[in-house]
PDB file of C-alpha atoms in Angstrom:
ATOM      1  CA  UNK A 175     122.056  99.508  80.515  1.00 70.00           C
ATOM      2  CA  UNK A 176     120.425  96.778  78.972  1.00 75.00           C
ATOM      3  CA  UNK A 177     116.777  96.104  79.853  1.00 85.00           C
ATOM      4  CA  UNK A 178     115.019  92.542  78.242  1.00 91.00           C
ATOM      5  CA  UNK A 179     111.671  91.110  78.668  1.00 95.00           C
ATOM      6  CA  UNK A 180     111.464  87.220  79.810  1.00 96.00           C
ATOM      7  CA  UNK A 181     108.938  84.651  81.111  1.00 96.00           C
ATOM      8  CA  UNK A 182     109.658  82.735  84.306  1.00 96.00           C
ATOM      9  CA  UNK A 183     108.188  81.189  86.876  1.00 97.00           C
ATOM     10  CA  UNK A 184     108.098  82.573  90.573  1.00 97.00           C
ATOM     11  CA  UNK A 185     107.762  80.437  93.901  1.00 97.00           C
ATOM     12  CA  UNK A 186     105.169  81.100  96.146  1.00 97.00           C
ATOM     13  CA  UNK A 187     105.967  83.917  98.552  1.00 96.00           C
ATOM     14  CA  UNK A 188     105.080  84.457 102.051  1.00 97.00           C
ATOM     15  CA  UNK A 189     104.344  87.940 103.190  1.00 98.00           C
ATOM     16  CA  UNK A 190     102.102  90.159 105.443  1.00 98.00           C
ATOM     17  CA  UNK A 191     100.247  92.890 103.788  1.00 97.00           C
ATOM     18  CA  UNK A 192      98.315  96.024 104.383  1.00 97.00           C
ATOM     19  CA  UNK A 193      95.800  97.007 101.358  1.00 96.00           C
ATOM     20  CA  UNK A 194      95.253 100.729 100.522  1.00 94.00           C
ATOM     21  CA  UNK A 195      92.449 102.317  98.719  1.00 93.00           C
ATOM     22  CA  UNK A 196      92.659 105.127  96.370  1.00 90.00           C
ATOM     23  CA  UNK A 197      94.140 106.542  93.781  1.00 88.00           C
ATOM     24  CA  UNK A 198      97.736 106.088  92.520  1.00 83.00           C
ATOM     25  CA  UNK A 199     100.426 108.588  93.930  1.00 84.00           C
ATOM     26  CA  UNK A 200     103.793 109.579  94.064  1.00 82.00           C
ATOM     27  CA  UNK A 201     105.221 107.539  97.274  1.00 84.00           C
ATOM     28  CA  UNK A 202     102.385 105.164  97.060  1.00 87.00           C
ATOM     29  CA  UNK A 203     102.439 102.840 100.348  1.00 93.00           C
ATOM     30  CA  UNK A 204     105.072 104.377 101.710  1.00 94.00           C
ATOM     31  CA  UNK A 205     102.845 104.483 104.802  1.00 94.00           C
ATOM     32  CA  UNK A 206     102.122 101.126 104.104  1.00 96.00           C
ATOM     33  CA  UNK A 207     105.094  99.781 103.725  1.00 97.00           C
ATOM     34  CA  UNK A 208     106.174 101.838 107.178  1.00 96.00           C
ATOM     35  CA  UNK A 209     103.267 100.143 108.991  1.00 97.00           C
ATOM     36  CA  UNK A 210     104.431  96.523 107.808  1.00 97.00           C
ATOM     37  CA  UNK A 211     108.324  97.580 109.184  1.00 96.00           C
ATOM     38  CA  UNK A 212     106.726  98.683 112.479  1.00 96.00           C
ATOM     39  CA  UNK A 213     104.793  95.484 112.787  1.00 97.00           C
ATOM     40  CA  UNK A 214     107.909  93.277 111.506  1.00 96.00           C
ATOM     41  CA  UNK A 215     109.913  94.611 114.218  1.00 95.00           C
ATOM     42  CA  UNK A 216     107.568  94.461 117.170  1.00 95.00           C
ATOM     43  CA  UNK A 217     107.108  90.642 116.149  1.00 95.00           C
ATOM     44  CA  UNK A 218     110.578  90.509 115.283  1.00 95.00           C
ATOM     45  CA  UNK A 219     109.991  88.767 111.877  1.00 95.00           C
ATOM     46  CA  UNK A 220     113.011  88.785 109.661  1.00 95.00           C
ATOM     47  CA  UNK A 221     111.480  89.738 106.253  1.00 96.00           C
ATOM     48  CA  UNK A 222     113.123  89.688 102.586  1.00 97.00           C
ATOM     49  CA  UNK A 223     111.524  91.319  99.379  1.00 97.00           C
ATOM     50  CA  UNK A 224     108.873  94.007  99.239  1.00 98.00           C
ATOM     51  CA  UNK A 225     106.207  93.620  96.986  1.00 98.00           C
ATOM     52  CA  UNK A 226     104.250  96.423  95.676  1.00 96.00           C
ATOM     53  CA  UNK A 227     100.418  95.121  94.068  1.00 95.00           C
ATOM     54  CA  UNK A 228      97.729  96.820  92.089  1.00 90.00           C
ATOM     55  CA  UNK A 229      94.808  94.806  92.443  1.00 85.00           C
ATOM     56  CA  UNK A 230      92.665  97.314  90.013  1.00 83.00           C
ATOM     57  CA  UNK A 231      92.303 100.902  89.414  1.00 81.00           C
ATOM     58  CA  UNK A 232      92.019 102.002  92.890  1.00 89.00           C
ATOM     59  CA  UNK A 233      93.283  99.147  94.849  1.00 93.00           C
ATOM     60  CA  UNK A 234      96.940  98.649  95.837  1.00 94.00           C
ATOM     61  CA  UNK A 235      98.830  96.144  98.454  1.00 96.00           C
ATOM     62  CA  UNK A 236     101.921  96.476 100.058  1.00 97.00           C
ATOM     63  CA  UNK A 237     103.491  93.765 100.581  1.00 98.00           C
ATOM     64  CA  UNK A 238     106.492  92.336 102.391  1.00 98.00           C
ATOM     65  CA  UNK A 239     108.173  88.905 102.612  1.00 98.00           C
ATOM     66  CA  UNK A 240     108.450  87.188 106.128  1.00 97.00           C
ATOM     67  CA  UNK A 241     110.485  84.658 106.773  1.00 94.00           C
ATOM     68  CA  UNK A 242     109.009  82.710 109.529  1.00 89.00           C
ATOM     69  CA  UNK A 243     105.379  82.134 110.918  1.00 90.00           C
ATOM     70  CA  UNK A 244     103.568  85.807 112.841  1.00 92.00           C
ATOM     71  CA  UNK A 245     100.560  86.738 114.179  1.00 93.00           C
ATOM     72  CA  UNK A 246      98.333  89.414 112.091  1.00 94.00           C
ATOM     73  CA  UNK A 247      97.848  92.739 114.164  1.00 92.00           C
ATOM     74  CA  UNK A 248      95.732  95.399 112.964  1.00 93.00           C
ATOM     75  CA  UNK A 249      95.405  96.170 109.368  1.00 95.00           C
ATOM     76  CA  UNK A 250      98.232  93.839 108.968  1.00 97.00           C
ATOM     77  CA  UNK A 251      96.934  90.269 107.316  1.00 97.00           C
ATOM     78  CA  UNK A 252      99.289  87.309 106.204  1.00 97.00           C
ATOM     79  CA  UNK A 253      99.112  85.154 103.048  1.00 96.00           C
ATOM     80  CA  UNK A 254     101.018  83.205 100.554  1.00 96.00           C
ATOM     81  CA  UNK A 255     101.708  84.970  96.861  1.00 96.00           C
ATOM     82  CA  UNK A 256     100.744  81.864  94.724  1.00 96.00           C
ATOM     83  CA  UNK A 257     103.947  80.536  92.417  1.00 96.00           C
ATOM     84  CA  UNK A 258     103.041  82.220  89.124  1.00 97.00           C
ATOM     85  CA  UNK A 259     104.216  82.767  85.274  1.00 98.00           C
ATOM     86  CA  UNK A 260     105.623  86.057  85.146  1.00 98.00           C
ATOM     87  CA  UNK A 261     106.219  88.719  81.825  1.00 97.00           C
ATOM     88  CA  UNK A 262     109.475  90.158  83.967  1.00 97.00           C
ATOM     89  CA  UNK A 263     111.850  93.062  83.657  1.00 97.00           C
ATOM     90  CA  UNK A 264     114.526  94.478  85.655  1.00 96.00           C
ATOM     91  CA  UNK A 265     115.995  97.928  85.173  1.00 96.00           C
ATOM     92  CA  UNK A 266     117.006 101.128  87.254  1.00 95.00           C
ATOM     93  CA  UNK A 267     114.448 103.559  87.348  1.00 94.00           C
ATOM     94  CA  UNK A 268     116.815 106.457  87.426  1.00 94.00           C
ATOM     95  CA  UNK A 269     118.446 105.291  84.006  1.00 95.00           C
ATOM     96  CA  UNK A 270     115.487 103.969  82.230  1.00 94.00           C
ATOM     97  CA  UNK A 271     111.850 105.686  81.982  1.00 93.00           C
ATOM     98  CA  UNK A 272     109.216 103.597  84.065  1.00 91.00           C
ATOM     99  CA  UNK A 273     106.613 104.474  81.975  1.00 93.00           C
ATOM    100  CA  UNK A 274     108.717 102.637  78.664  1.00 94.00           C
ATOM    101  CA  UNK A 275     109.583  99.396  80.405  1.00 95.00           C
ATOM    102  CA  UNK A 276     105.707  99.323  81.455  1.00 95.00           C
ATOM    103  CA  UNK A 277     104.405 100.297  78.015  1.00 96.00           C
ATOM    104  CA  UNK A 278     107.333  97.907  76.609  1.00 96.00           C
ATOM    105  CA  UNK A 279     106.587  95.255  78.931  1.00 97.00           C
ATOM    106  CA  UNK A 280     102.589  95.750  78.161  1.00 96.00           C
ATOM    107  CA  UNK A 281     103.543  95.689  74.175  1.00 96.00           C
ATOM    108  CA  UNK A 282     105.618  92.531  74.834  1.00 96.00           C
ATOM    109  CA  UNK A 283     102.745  90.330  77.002  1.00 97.00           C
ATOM    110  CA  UNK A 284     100.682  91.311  73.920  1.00 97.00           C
ATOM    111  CA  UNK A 285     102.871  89.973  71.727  1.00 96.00           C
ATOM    112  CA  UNK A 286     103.004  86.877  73.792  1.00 96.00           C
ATOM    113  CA  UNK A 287      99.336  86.606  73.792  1.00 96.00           C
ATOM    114  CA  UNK A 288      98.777  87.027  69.924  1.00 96.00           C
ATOM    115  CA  UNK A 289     101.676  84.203  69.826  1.00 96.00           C
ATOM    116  CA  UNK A 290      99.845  81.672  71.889  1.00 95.00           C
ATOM    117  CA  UNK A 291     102.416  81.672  74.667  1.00 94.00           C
ATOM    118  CA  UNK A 292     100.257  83.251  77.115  1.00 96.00           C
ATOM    119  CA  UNK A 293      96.182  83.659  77.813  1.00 96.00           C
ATOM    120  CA  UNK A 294      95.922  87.039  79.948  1.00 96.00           C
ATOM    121  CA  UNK A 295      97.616  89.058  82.115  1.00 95.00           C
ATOM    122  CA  UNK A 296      96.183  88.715  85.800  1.00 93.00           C
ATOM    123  CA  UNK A 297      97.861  91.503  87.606  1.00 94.00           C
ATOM    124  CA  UNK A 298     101.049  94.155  88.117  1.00 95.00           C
ATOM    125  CA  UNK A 299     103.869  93.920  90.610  1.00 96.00           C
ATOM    126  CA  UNK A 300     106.847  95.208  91.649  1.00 96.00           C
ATOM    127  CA  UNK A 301     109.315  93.491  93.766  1.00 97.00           C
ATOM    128  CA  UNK A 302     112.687  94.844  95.559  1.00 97.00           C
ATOM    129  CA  UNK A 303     115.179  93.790  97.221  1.00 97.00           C
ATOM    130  CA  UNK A 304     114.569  95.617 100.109  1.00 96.00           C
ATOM    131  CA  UNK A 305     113.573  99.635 100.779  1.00 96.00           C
ATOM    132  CA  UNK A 306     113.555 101.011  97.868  1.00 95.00           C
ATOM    133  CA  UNK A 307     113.007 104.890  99.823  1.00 95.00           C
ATOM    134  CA  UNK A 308     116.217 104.016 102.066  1.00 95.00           C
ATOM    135  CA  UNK A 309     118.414 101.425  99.877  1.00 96.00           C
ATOM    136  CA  UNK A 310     119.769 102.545  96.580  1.00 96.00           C
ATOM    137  CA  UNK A 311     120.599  98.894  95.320  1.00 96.00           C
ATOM    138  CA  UNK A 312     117.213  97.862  95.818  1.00 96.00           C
ATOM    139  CA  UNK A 313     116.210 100.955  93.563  1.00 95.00           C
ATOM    140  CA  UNK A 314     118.405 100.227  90.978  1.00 95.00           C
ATOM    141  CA  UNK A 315     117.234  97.114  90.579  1.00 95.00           C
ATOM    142  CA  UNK A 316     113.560  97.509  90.428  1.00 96.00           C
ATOM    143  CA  UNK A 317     111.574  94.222  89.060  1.00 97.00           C
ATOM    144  CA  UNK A 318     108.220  94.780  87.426  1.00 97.00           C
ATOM    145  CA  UNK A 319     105.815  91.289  87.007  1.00 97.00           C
ATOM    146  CA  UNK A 320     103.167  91.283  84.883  1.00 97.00           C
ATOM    147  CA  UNK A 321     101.344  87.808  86.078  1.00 97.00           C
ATOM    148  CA  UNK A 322     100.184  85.926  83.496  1.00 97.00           C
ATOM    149  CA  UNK A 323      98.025  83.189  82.625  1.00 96.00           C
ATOM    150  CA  UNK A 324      99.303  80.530  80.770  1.00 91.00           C
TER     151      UNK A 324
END
């Protein structure tokens, strides 16, 4: 499997989101991402990616593209991922250590930075296709953003 490192830049994305607090953990939002379903289908929204966010240490937002204008309901809110520069990567994490392609990726931005390409990075992503707990195509093809700054 071949895994490479490039800079794009992402559209805008709508999505409704549900923010959790604490510290990271194995099926982190899972819950989340099982409240935003629930609310998807009671609203019948037809949604697209799922975007999982660290905002900092403690902070994390799951995230999950809708495809047509909804009403927020609970801890459910709606907003638009700004377009963005992105450090990207795609790989399958059952072939490929997550922890390399992050520490790769995190070498790479660095690079990028001491190169005058880029200024900082801003945040962390990761973006499937769809479930990745349910659908093994969206596993396999896990995407991991670091936003940057140019």
């Amino acid at each position: 499997m071949v895994v490479d490192f490039s800079l794009r830049r992402t559209p805008p994305i709508r999505v409704a989101s549900v923010v959790r607090v604490g510290p990271w953990k194995v099926d982190n939002l899972r819950a989340e991402f099982g409240e935003l379903v629930r609310w998807a289908t009671k609203h019948t929204v037809r949604t697209g990616r799922w975007v999982f966010l660290e905002r900092d240490r403690d902070r994390w937002e799951a995230c999950l593209e809708i495809h047509r204008e909804a009403e927020p309901d609970g801890r459910v809110r709606l907003k638009t991922l700004p377009g963005a520069w992105v450090a990207r990567v795609v790989f399958d994490p059952d072939r490929v250590s997550s922890r390399l392609v992050y520490h790769g990726l995190s070498d790479w931005t660095r690079a990028r930075r001491r190169a005058g390409e880029i200024r900082s990075v801003e945040a962390v992503r990761e973006v499937y296709a769809a479930d990745p707990w349910k659908d093994n195509a969206a596993w396999a093809n896990c995407e991991v953003q670091f936003v940057v700054r140019k």
